[in-house]
Coordinates of C-alpha atoms in Angstrom, one line a residue:
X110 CA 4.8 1.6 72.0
X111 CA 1.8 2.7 70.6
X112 CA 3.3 5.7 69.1
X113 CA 6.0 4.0 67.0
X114 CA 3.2 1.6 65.9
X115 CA 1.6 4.7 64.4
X116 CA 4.9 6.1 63.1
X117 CA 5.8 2.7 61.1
X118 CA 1.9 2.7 60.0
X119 CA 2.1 5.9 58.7
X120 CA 5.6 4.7 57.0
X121 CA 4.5 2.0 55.4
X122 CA 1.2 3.6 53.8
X123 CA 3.9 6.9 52.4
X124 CA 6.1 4.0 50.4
X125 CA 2.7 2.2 49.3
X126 CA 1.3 5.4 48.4
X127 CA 5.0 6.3 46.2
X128 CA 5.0 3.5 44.6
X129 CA 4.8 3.7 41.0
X130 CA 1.7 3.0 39.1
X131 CA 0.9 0.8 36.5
X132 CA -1.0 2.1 33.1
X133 CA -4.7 2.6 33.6
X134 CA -7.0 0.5 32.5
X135 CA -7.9 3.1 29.7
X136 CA -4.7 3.4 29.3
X137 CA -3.9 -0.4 28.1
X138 CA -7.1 0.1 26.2
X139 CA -6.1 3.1 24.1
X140 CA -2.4 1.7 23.5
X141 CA -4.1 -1.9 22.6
X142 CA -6.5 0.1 20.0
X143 CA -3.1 1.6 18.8
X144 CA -1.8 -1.6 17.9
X145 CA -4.3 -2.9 16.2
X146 CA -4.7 0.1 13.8
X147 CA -0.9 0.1 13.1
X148 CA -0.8 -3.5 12.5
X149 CA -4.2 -2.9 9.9
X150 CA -1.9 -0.7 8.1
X151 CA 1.0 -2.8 7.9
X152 CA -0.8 -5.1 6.1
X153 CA -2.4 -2.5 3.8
X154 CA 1.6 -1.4 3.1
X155 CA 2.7 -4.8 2.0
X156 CA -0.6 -5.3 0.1
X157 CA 0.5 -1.9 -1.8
X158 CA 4.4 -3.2 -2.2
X159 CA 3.1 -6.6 -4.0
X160 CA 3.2 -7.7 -7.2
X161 CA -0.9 -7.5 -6.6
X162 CA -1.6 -3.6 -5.2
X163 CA -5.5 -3.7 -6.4
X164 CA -5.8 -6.1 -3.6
X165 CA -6.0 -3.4 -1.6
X166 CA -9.7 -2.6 -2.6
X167 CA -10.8 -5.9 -1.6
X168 CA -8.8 -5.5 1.9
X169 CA -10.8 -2.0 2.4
X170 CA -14.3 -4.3 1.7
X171 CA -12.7 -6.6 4.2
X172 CA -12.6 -4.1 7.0
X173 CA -15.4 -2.2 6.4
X174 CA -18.3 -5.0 5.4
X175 CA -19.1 -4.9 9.4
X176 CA -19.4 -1.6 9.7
X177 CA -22.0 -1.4 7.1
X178 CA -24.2 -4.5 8.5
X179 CA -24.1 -2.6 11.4
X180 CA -25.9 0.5 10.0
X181 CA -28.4 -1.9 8.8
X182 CA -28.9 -3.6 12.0
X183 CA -28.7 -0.6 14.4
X184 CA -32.1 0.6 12.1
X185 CA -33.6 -2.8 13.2
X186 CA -32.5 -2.5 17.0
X187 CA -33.7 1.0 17.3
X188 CA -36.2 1.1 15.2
X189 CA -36.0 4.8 14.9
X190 CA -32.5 7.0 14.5
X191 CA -31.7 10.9 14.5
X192 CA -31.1 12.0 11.1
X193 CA -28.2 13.8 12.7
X194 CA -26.5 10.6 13.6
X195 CA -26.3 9.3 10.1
X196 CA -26.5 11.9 7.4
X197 CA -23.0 12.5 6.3
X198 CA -20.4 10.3 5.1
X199 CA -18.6 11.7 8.0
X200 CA -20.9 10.2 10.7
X201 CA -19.0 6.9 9.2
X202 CA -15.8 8.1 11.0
X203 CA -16.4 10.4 13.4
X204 CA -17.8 9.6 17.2
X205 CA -19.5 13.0 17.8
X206 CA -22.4 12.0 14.9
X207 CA -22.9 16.0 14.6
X208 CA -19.6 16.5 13.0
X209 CA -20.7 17.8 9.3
X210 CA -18.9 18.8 6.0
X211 CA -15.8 18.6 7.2
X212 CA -14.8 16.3 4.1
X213 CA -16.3 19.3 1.6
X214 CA -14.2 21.6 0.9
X215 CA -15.4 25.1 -0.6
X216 CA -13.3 27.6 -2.0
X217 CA -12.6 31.1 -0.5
X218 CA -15.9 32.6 -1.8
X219 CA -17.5 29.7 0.3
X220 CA -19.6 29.2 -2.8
X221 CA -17.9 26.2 -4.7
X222 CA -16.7 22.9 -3.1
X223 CA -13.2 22.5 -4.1
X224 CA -13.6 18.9 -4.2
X225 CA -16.7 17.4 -5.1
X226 CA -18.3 16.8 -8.9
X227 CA -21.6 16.1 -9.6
X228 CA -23.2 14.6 -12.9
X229 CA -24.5 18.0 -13.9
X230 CA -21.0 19.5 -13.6
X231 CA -19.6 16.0 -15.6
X232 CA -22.1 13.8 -17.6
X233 CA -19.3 10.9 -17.5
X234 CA -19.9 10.5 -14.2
X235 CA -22.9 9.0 -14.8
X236 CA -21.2 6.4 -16.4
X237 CA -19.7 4.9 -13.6
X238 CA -20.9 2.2 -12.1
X239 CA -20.8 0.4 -8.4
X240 CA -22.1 -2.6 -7.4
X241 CA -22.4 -3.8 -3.6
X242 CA -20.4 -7.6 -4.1
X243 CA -17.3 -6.0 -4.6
X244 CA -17.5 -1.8 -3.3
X245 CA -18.7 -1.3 0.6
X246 CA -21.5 1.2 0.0
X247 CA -22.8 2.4 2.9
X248 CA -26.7 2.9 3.2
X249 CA -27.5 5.4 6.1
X250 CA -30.7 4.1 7.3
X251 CA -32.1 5.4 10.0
X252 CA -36.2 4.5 9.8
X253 CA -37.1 0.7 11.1
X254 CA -40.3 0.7 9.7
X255 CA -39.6 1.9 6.2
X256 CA -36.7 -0.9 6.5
X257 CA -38.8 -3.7 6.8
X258 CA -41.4 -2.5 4.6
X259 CA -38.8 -2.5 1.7
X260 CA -37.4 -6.5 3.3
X261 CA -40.6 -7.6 2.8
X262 CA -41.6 -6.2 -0.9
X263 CA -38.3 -6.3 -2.7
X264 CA -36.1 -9.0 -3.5
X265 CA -36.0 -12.0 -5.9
X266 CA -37.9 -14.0 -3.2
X267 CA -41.3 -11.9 -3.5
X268 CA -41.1 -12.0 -7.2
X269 CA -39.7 -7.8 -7.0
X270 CA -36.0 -7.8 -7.5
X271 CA -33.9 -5.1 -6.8
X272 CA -33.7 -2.2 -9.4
X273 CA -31.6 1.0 -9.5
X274 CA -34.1 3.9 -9.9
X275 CA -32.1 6.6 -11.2
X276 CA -34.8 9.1 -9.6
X277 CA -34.8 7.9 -6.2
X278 CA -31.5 6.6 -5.5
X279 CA -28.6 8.7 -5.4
X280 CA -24.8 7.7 -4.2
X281 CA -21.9 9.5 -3.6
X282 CA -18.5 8.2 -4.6
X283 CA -15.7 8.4 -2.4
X284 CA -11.9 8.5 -3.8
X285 CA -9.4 7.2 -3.3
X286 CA -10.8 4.4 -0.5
X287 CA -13.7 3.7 -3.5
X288 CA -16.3 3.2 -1.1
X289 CA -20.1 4.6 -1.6
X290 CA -22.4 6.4 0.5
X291 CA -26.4 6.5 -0.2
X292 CA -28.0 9.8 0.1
X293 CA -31.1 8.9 -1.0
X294 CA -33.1 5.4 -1.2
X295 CA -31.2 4.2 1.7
X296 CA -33.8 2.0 3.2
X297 CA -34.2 0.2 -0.8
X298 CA -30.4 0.2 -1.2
X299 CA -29.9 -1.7 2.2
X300 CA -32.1 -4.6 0.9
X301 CA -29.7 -4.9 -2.1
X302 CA -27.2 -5.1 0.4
X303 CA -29.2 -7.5 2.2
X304 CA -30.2 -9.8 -0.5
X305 CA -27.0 -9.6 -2.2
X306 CA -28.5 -9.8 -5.9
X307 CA -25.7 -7.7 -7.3
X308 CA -27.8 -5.1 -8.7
X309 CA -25.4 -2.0 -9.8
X310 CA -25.7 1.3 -9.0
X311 CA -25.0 4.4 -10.3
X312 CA -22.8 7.6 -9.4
X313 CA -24.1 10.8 -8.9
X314 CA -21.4 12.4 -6.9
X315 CA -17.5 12.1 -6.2
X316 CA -16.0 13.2 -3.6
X317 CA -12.3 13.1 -3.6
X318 CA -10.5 13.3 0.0
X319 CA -7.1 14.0 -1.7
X320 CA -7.4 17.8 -0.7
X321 CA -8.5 16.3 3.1
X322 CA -5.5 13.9 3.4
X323 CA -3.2 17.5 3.6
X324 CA -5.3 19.0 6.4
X325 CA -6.6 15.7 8.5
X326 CA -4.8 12.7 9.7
X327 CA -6.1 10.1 12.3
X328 CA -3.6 7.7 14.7
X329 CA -6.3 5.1 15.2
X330 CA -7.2 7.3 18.4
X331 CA -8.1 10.7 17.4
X332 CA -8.7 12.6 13.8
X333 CA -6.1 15.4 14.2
X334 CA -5.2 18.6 12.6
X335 CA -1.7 17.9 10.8
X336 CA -0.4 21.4 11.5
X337 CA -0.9 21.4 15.1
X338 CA -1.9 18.2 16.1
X339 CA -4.9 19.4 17.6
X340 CA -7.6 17.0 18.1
X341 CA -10.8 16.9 15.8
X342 CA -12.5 14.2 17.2
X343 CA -12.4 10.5 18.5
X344 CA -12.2 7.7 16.0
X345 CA -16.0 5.9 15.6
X346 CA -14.2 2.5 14.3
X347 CA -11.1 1.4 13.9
X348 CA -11.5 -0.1 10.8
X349 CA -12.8 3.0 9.5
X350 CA -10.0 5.3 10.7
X351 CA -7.4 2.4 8.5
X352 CA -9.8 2.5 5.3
X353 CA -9.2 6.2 5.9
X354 CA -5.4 6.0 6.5
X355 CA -5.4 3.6 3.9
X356 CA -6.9 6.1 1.5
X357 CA -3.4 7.9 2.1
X358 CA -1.2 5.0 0.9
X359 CA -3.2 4.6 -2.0
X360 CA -3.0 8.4 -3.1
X361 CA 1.1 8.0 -2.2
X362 CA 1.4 5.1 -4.4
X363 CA -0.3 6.4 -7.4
X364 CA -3.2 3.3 -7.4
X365 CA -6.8 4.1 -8.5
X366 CA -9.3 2.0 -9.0
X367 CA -9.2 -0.1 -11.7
X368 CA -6.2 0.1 -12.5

């Protein structure tokens, strides 16, 4: 008796043991992140198809206004943060915050960036103009004591508002997605963020990701390699991953902005 217990035991736990499994829990997650990101771009496609396609800029300051309060915040929280982690406009994509230059370009001399143009290659760069109500720029600040030093001395409240110092504070300009990134003054630039007093700022640099777009591609998952869908790197945000996806439909449809 005992030993056909054991036998139908044994059974039992062999069909338990088969039986198929469900999607891990990592799984669901991954698929769920999926979703999302496709359905941000569906939107971003019938924004594009409208009789209204410059909508599209204020969708892309839409999804990315949370990521930038977050840069500001995280300074607060930590109080102090690796240069590493936020010194490239990549570290707004990418999860590994040591991934570098992998938006610059250079030609084959590895002497000239193929895609970036400074004022003092074109003076009319200078002329352009952002300001923080209506283009995300993103401040990479990474020093909490310098950050409340400037909260506390600038702004309209103290009698010191907000000024663009053309020696201190420098932005890069990123095309097509028309978003900014400080690389210097970040800690002053966040306060104009802050305090919202729509001071403009201008360009010093433009990088244009049109050159990127034929090499990179992300699936709201991973950045990937478009000729062997290899994987780069994990997506940071999701958000971030559409405004970069997005940057692709706008290049496709000819829309700058502006225009």
């Amino acid at each position: 008796m005992k030993w056909w217990f054991l036998m139908f035991k044994s059974l039992v736990e062999r069909l338990r043991n088969d039986k198929p499994k469900g999607p891990s829990p990592n799984e669901i997650k991954r698929e769920e992140e999926r979703r999302e990101f496709n359905n941000l771009l569906s939107i971003a496609k019938k924004i594009l198809a409208s009789d209204s396609p410059n909508k599209i800029y204020e969708y892309i300051y839409t999804l990315g206004k949370a990521k930038q309060h977050q840069l500001i915040v995280n300074c607060f929280r930590k109080h102090m943060i690796s240069k590493e982690e936020v010194w490239n406009e990549e570290n707004l994509f990418f999860l590994r915050k040591k991934r570098s230059l992998l938006f610059r370009r250079f030609d084959v001399s590895g002497n000239n960036l193929l895609n970036l143009t400074s004022v003092r290659e074109d003076i009319r760069i200078a002329e352009k103009r952002l300001n923080p109500k209506d283009t995300l720029i993103f401040p990479l600040t990474w020093n909490g004591k310098r950050m409340l030093d400037n909260l506390l001395k600038i702004g309209k409240r103290v009698d010191h508002p907000w000024s663009f110092d053309k020696l201190n504070h420098n932005i890069l300009y990123i095309k097509p997605i028309n978003i900014g990134v400080v690389e210097n003054g970040n800690h002053s630039m966040a306060v104009n963020i802050i305090n919202n007093e729509s001071s403009d700022v201008r360009v010093d640099e433009i990088l244009d990701l049109s050159i990127i777009y034929e090499d990179i591609y992300t699936d709201g998952i991973h950045f990937r390699k478009k000729e062997t869908d290899t994987i780069i790197d994990e997506v940071d945000n999701l958000e971030m991953a559409a405004i970069f996806e997005i940057g692709r439909l706008i290049q496709e449809n000819g829309l700058y902005y502006g225009t």
